Tab-separated table of C-alpha atoms in Angstrom:
chain	number	residue	atom	x	y	z
A	1	MET	CA	96.908	86.884	75.577
A	2	ILE	CA	99.416	86.801	78.442
A	3	MET	CA	101.358	89.718	77.040
A	4	ARG	CA	98.174	91.795	76.690
A	5	TRP	CA	97.361	91.202	80.366
A	6	MET	CA	100.805	92.238	81.447
A	7	VAL	CA	100.915	95.352	79.287
A	8	ALA	CA	97.454	96.344	80.444
A	9	LEU	CA	98.575	96.028	84.036
A	10	VAL	CA	101.598	98.301	83.433
A	11	ILE	CA	99.422	100.882	81.692
A	12	ALA	CA	97.041	100.782	84.681
A	13	LEU	CA	99.907	101.394	87.058
A	14	GLY	CA	101.100	104.381	85.019
A	15	THR	CA	97.556	105.744	84.858
A	16	VAL	CA	97.189	105.474	88.622
A	17	ILE	CA	100.358	107.511	89.110
A	18	LEU	CA	99.408	110.188	86.602
A	19	VAL	CA	95.739	110.680	87.594
A	20	ALA	CA	95.828	109.839	91.307
A	21	PRO	CA	94.493	112.875	93.111
A	22	GLY	CA	96.272	114.398	95.978
A	23	ALA	CA	94.903	114.328	99.487
A	24	GLY	CA	91.742	116.306	99.746
A	25	ALA	CA	92.082	117.009	103.427
A	26	ALA	CA	91.622	120.507	104.700
A	27	GLU	CA	94.918	121.942	105.850
A	28	SER	CA	93.277	123.850	108.717
A	29	VAL	CA	92.017	120.672	110.390
A	30	GLY	CA	94.747	118.761	112.211
A	31	MET	CA	94.450	115.066	113.069
A	32	THR	CA	96.426	112.596	115.091
A	33	VAL	CA	95.518	108.857	115.077
A	34	THR	CA	96.747	106.063	117.302
A	35	VAL	CA	96.053	102.310	116.811
A	36	ASN	CA	96.599	100.231	119.895
A	37	GLY	CA	98.512	103.143	121.335
A	38	GLN	CA	100.882	103.542	118.360
A	39	ASP	CA	100.907	106.832	116.439
A	40	ILE	CA	100.281	105.758	112.833
A	41	ALA	CA	102.070	108.781	111.420
A	42	THR	CA	105.374	107.508	112.738
A	43	ALA	CA	104.859	103.947	111.454
A	44	SER	CA	107.566	102.580	109.071
A	45	PRO	CA	108.443	99.270	107.396
A	46	THR	CA	110.575	98.430	110.423
A	47	ASN	CA	107.907	99.573	112.910
A	48	PRO	CA	104.533	99.112	111.189
A	49	VAL	CA	101.039	99.222	112.700
A	50	ARG	CA	100.145	95.648	113.471
A	51	LEU	CA	96.636	94.562	112.418
A	52	ASP	CA	95.731	91.111	113.704
A	53	PRO	CA	92.373	89.606	112.630
A	54	HIS	CA	92.161	87.747	115.902
A	55	THR	CA	92.566	90.920	118.089
A	56	PRO	CA	90.335	94.037	117.929
A	57	ALA	CA	92.135	97.313	117.208
A	58	ARG	CA	91.704	100.267	119.574
A	59	VAL	CA	91.518	103.455	117.461
A	60	LYS	CA	91.788	107.010	118.885
A	61	VAL	CA	91.325	110.033	116.627
A	62	ASN	CA	92.034	113.613	117.840
A	63	LEU	CA	90.796	116.497	115.597
A	64	ASP	CA	91.900	120.123	115.952
A	65	ASN	CA	89.514	122.609	114.207
A	66	ASP	CA	91.436	125.784	113.433
A	67	THR	CA	88.799	127.104	111.058
A	68	ALA	CA	86.147	129.720	111.706
A	69	SER	CA	83.279	127.303	111.256
A	70	PRO	CA	82.258	124.006	112.921
A	71	VAL	CA	83.388	120.769	111.348
A	72	THR	CA	81.064	117.731	111.316
A	73	VAL	CA	82.615	114.293	111.123
A	74	ALA	CA	80.438	111.537	109.691
A	75	ALA	CA	82.778	108.567	109.353
A	76	VAL	CA	86.323	107.304	109.939
A	77	ASP	CA	87.802	104.887	107.353
A	78	LEU	CA	90.770	102.576	107.741
A	79	SER	CA	91.962	101.055	104.410
A	80	GLY	CA	94.937	99.379	102.802
A	81	HIS	CA	96.055	99.919	99.217
A	82	VAL	CA	98.426	98.210	96.752
A	83	LEU	CA	98.869	99.436	93.196
A	84	GLY	CA	96.018	101.819	93.643
A	85	LEU	CA	93.672	98.877	94.545
A	86	THR	CA	91.977	98.639	97.938
A	87	PHE	CA	92.493	95.268	99.565
A	88	PHE	CA	90.910	95.991	102.935
A	89	SER	CA	88.631	98.746	104.201
A	90	TYR	CA	86.824	99.374	107.455
A	91	HIS	CA	84.221	102.042	107.737
A	92	THR	CA	83.084	103.363	111.102
A	93	ALA	CA	80.116	105.771	111.213
A	94	VAL	CA	80.401	108.504	113.894
A	95	GLY	CA	78.493	111.670	114.720
A	96	LEU	CA	80.943	114.321	115.947
A	97	THR	CA	80.942	118.111	115.539
A	98	VAL	CA	84.130	120.075	116.336
A	99	ALA	CA	83.535	123.709	117.140
A	100	PRO	CA	85.905	126.383	115.748
A	101	GLY	CA	89.166	126.457	117.661
A	102	GLN	CA	88.273	123.305	119.625
A	103	THR	CA	89.706	119.834	119.818
A	104	GLN	CA	87.597	116.648	119.970
A	105	ALA	CA	88.531	113.022	120.326
A	106	LEU	CA	87.082	109.812	119.047
A	107	ASP	CA	87.718	106.478	120.753
A	108	PHE	CA	86.360	103.260	119.414
A	109	GLU	CA	87.194	99.564	118.964
A	110	LEU	CA	87.518	98.120	115.459
A	111	ASP	CA	86.667	94.472	114.800
A	112	LEU	CA	89.256	93.027	112.359
A	113	SER	CA	87.941	89.428	112.249
A	114	GLY	CA	87.347	89.641	108.468
A	115	LEU	CA	90.880	90.796	107.757
A	116	ASP	CA	92.192	87.243	107.479
A	117	GLY	CA	90.619	86.697	104.036
A	118	GLN	CA	91.478	90.157	102.685
A	119	ALA	CA	95.302	90.688	102.791
A	120	THR	CA	98.630	89.791	104.370
A	121	GLY	CA	102.072	91.344	104.659
A	122	LEU	CA	103.229	94.918	104.598
A	123	ILE	CA	100.630	97.172	103.016
A	124	ASN	CA	100.217	100.928	102.769
A	125	GLY	CA	97.368	102.084	104.947
A	126	THR	CA	95.265	105.212	105.300
A	127	VAL	CA	93.032	106.621	107.989
A	128	THR	CA	90.520	109.078	106.497
A	129	VAL	CA	87.952	111.260	108.236
A	130	THR	CA	85.045	112.358	106.058
A	131	GLY	CA	82.148	114.756	106.472
A	132	GLY	CA	78.465	114.212	105.825
A	133	ASP	CA	78.808	115.006	102.080
A	134	GLY	CA	81.661	112.490	101.723
A	135	ALA	CA	84.342	115.145	101.497
A	136	VAL	CA	87.694	114.353	103.125
A	137	ILE	CA	88.266	116.386	106.250
A	138	ALA	CA	91.632	114.919	107.234
A	139	GLU	CA	93.822	112.040	106.144
A	140	THR	CA	96.938	110.288	107.476
A	141	ALA	CA	99.009	107.674	105.696
A	142	THR	CA	100.691	104.797	107.498
A	143	VAL	CA	102.344	101.393	107.066
A	144	THR	CA	100.397	98.361	108.244
A	145	ASP	CA	101.521	94.821	109.028
A	146	VAL	CA	98.516	92.710	108.196
A	147	ARG	CA	98.618	89.307	109.884
A	148	GLY	CA	96.158	87.709	107.458
A	149	SER	CA	96.378	84.560	105.306
A	150	LEU	CA	97.979	83.881	101.989
A	151	VAL	CA	94.620	82.390	100.992
A	152	SER	CA	93.168	85.901	100.749
A	153	VAL	CA	92.269	88.447	98.086
A	154	TYR	CA	95.771	89.812	98.120
A	155	GLY	CA	97.286	86.323	98.185
A	156	LEU	CA	95.211	85.232	95.189
A	157	PHE	CA	96.241	88.380	93.420
A	158	GLY	CA	99.906	87.339	93.847
A	159	LEU	CA	99.084	83.758	92.776
A	160	ALA	CA	97.504	85.003	89.611
A	161	LEU	CA	100.571	87.098	88.825
A	162	ALA	CA	102.788	84.074	89.467
A	163	ILE	CA	100.785	81.793	87.092
A	164	LEU	CA	100.707	84.390	84.274
A	165	THR	CA	104.458	84.939	84.694
A	166	ALA	CA	105.242	81.227	84.675
A	167	LEU	CA	103.286	80.780	81.441
A	168	ALA	CA	105.053	83.765	79.824
A	169	VAL	CA	108.500	82.466	80.839
A	170	LEU	CA	107.633	78.994	79.530
A	171	ASP	CA	106.453	80.415	76.281
A	172	ALA	CA	109.653	82.455	75.848
A	173	ALA	CA	111.864	79.482	76.788
A	174	LEU	CA	110.148	77.197	74.273
A	175	GLY	CA	110.506	79.845	71.582
A	176	ILE	CA	114.240	80.102	72.213
A	177	ALA	CA	114.810	76.310	72.495
A	178	ARG	CA	112.905	75.599	69.344
A	179	ARG	CA	114.342	78.591	67.467
A	180	ARG	CA	110.894	79.849	66.748
A	181	LEU	CA	111.370	83.507	67.693
A	182	HIS	CA	110.672	86.164	65.106
A	183	GLU	CA	113.450	87.087	62.701
A	184	ASN	CA	113.022	90.784	63.448
A	185	ARG	CA	115.028	91.814	66.562
A	186	TRP	CA	112.410	94.351	67.737
A	187	ARG	CA	109.696	91.726	67.544
A	188	ARG	CA	111.778	89.266	69.560
A	189	ALA	CA	112.581	91.935	72.127
A	190	THR	CA	108.911	92.902	72.471
A	191	ARG	CA	107.976	89.301	73.006
A	192	MET	CA	110.472	89.037	75.873
A	193	LEU	CA	108.881	92.039	77.640
A	194	THR	CA	106.082	89.954	79.101
A	195	PRO	CA	108.175	87.539	81.299
A	196	GLY	CA	110.264	90.468	82.383
A	197	ILE	CA	107.335	92.503	83.612
A	198	GLY	CA	105.824	89.436	85.274
A	199	ILE	CA	108.977	88.512	87.177
A	200	GLY	CA	109.257	92.097	88.489
A	201	LEU	CA	105.651	92.156	89.682
A	202	VAL	CA	105.907	88.714	91.301
A	203	LEU	CA	109.085	89.756	93.107
A	204	ALA	CA	107.473	92.919	94.410
A	205	PHE	CA	104.472	90.964	95.701
A	206	THR	CA	106.711	88.355	97.340
A	207	LEU	CA	108.732	91.016	99.159
A	208	SER	CA	105.500	92.549	100.393
A	209	ALA	CA	103.933	89.257	101.551
A	210	THR	CA	107.095	88.248	103.349
A	211	ARG	CA	107.259	91.684	105.069
A	212	VAL	CA	110.559	92.751	103.527
A	213	TRP	CA	109.363	96.109	102.137
A	214	VAL	CA	106.246	98.176	101.543
A	215	PRO	CA	104.856	97.783	97.950
A	216	THR	CA	104.695	101.440	96.923
A	217	LEU	CA	103.857	102.326	93.341
A	218	ASP	CA	107.381	103.560	92.539
A	219	ARG	CA	108.880	100.303	93.812
A	220	TRP	CA	106.464	98.169	91.747
A	221	LEU	CA	107.292	100.175	88.658
A	222	LEU	CA	111.005	100.101	89.410
A	223	LEU	CA	111.106	96.294	89.605
A	224	ALA	CA	108.715	95.698	86.692
A	225	GLY	CA	110.515	98.266	84.525
A	226	GLY	CA	113.929	96.998	85.395
A	227	PHE	CA	113.261	93.382	84.582
A	228	ALA	CA	111.307	94.428	81.480
A	229	ALA	CA	114.305	96.362	80.228
A	230	GLY	CA	116.648	93.441	80.936
A	231	PHE	CA	114.495	90.936	79.138
A	232	PHE	CA	113.913	93.334	76.242
A	233	LEU	CA	117.688	93.607	75.794
A	234	LEU	CA	117.966	89.817	76.012
A	235	GLY	CA	115.365	89.357	73.279
A	236	TYR	CA	117.084	91.978	71.107
A	237	LEU	CA	120.506	90.360	71.422
A	238	THR	CA	119.260	86.817	70.930
A	239	PRO	CA	120.763	85.383	67.713
A	240	THR	CA	118.457	85.538	64.707
A	241	PRO	CA	116.918	82.103	64.032
A	242	ASP	CA	118.123	80.622	60.719
A	243	THR	CA	114.773	79.408	59.628
A	244	GLY	CA	115.850	78.851	55.992
A	245	GLU	CA	118.395	76.161	56.833
A	246	ASP	CA	115.954	74.537	59.239
A	247	LEU	CA	113.371	74.174	56.467
A	248	ASP	CA	115.934	72.796	54.054
A	249	GLU	CA	117.127	70.218	56.663
A	250	ASP	CA	113.550	69.186	57.391
A	251	PHE	CA	112.790	68.840	53.664
A	252	GLY	CA	115.912	66.754	53.141
A	253	ASP	CA	115.037	64.456	56.029
A	254	GLU	CA	111.582	63.895	54.542
A	255	LEU	CA	113.109	62.993	51.154
A	256	ASP	CA	115.475	60.517	52.815
A	257	GLU	CA	112.605	58.854	54.622
A	258	ASP	CA	110.607	58.556	51.393
A	259	GLU	CA	113.532	56.918	49.645
A	260	ASP	CA	113.997	54.465	52.479
A	261	VAL	CA	110.289	53.500	52.238
A	262	MET	CA	110.600	52.978	48.470
A	263	ASP	CA	113.689	50.785	48.802
A	264	GLU	CA	111.985	48.726	51.425
A	265	GLY	CA	108.955	48.236	49.142
A	266	GLU	CA	111.145	47.105	46.263
A	267	ARG	CA	112.969	44.618	48.450
A	268	THR	CA	109.828	43.078	49.798
A	269	GLY	CA	108.411	42.717	46.248
A	270	ARG	CA	111.244	40.399	45.107
A	271	ILE	CA	111.058	36.656	45.644
A	272	GLY	CA	114.546	35.482	44.653
A	273	GLU	CA	117.875	36.719	45.698
A	274	ASP	CA	118.725	37.781	42.167
A	275	PRO	CA	116.819	40.894	41.054
A	276	THR	CA	116.012	39.171	37.690
A	277	ASP	CA	114.969	35.944	39.314
A	278	ARG	CA	111.278	36.667	39.779
A	279	PHE	CA	110.085	33.005	39.214
A	280	SER	CA	111.014	29.719	40.833
A	281	SER	CA	110.536	26.060	39.993
A	282	SER	CA	107.560	25.958	42.304
A	283	THR	CA	105.689	28.547	40.213
A	284	PRO	CA	102.449	26.997	38.795
A	285	ALA	CA	102.619	25.925	35.152
A	286	PRO	CA	99.944	28.292	33.762
A	287	VAL	CA	101.909	31.306	34.805
A	288	ARG	CA	105.341	30.025	33.962
A	289	PRO	CA	107.003	31.645	30.906
A	290	PRO	CA	107.441	29.488	27.774
A	291	ASP	CA	110.617	27.476	27.355
A	292	THR	CA	113.135	29.592	25.438
A	293	ARG	CA	115.777	26.887	24.797
A	294	PRO	CA	117.046	26.612	21.202
A	295	PHE	CA	114.748	24.658	18.821
A	296	THR	CA	117.643	22.383	17.853
A	297	ASP	CA	118.036	21.183	21.405
A	298	ARG	CA	114.596	19.718	21.546
A	299	PRO	CA	114.267	15.927	20.813
A	300	THR	CA	112.925	14.953	17.346
A	301	PRO	CA	109.497	13.270	17.570
């Protein structure tokens, strides 16, 4: 079951990379965004956009319409994504029309009080401007430093990964210690894939939560794939369990135990010290054997 979850997660990651659509923003509409005075386009892991749930964020959006028709802006979205999953999202409805060849600005305050229970650490963010039909007008990617809590959706996601990985590692360790791995090398190697993938994913989450790096898809796959390959090789090179000798030894031990039990039963069934001395002088007369002394030794009446 654990292995199925891990493999399904890796397949999902690959699917996200293969089918993720490119930005649908119109190239003729330019956009610059600042959050608390910082240009989000220049944000990096060493200089991320700080999002504090205890402090509102001041957002300013400038749109340049270089098209021949007016552009109507319906909403501005600020969101954070990890592994193709959205862990926080803020939707602000606006009503703005930018005439052809004109520049318009939006200035509003964003309440981040609910961010504490959604995510924490370095997370890829995106500011998206959409039209009335939901189509993307412009989009800018950034790096956010979310000052949330570990007891959040993202934190629980990492905790679930850690628990599944711990179970997978324990299962593999017990299999090696008890020599219960499959005799086929490929089967053993496949079984060791699960803990390898899990360790890579947990490491990537930990580096993100501790603000060491941004958890991009390529980094997640690099760590998960690297550890998976290492553990696969470890499982393949693990010595083949000699199950035949183990069974013979176990069978021999059982026979020795049975013989010990039989000997003990025989010893407890004897009354005298001599194996042939099964009767004593205190044995009642009715059950005593007849006297076998020679007839000539008996007194004449």
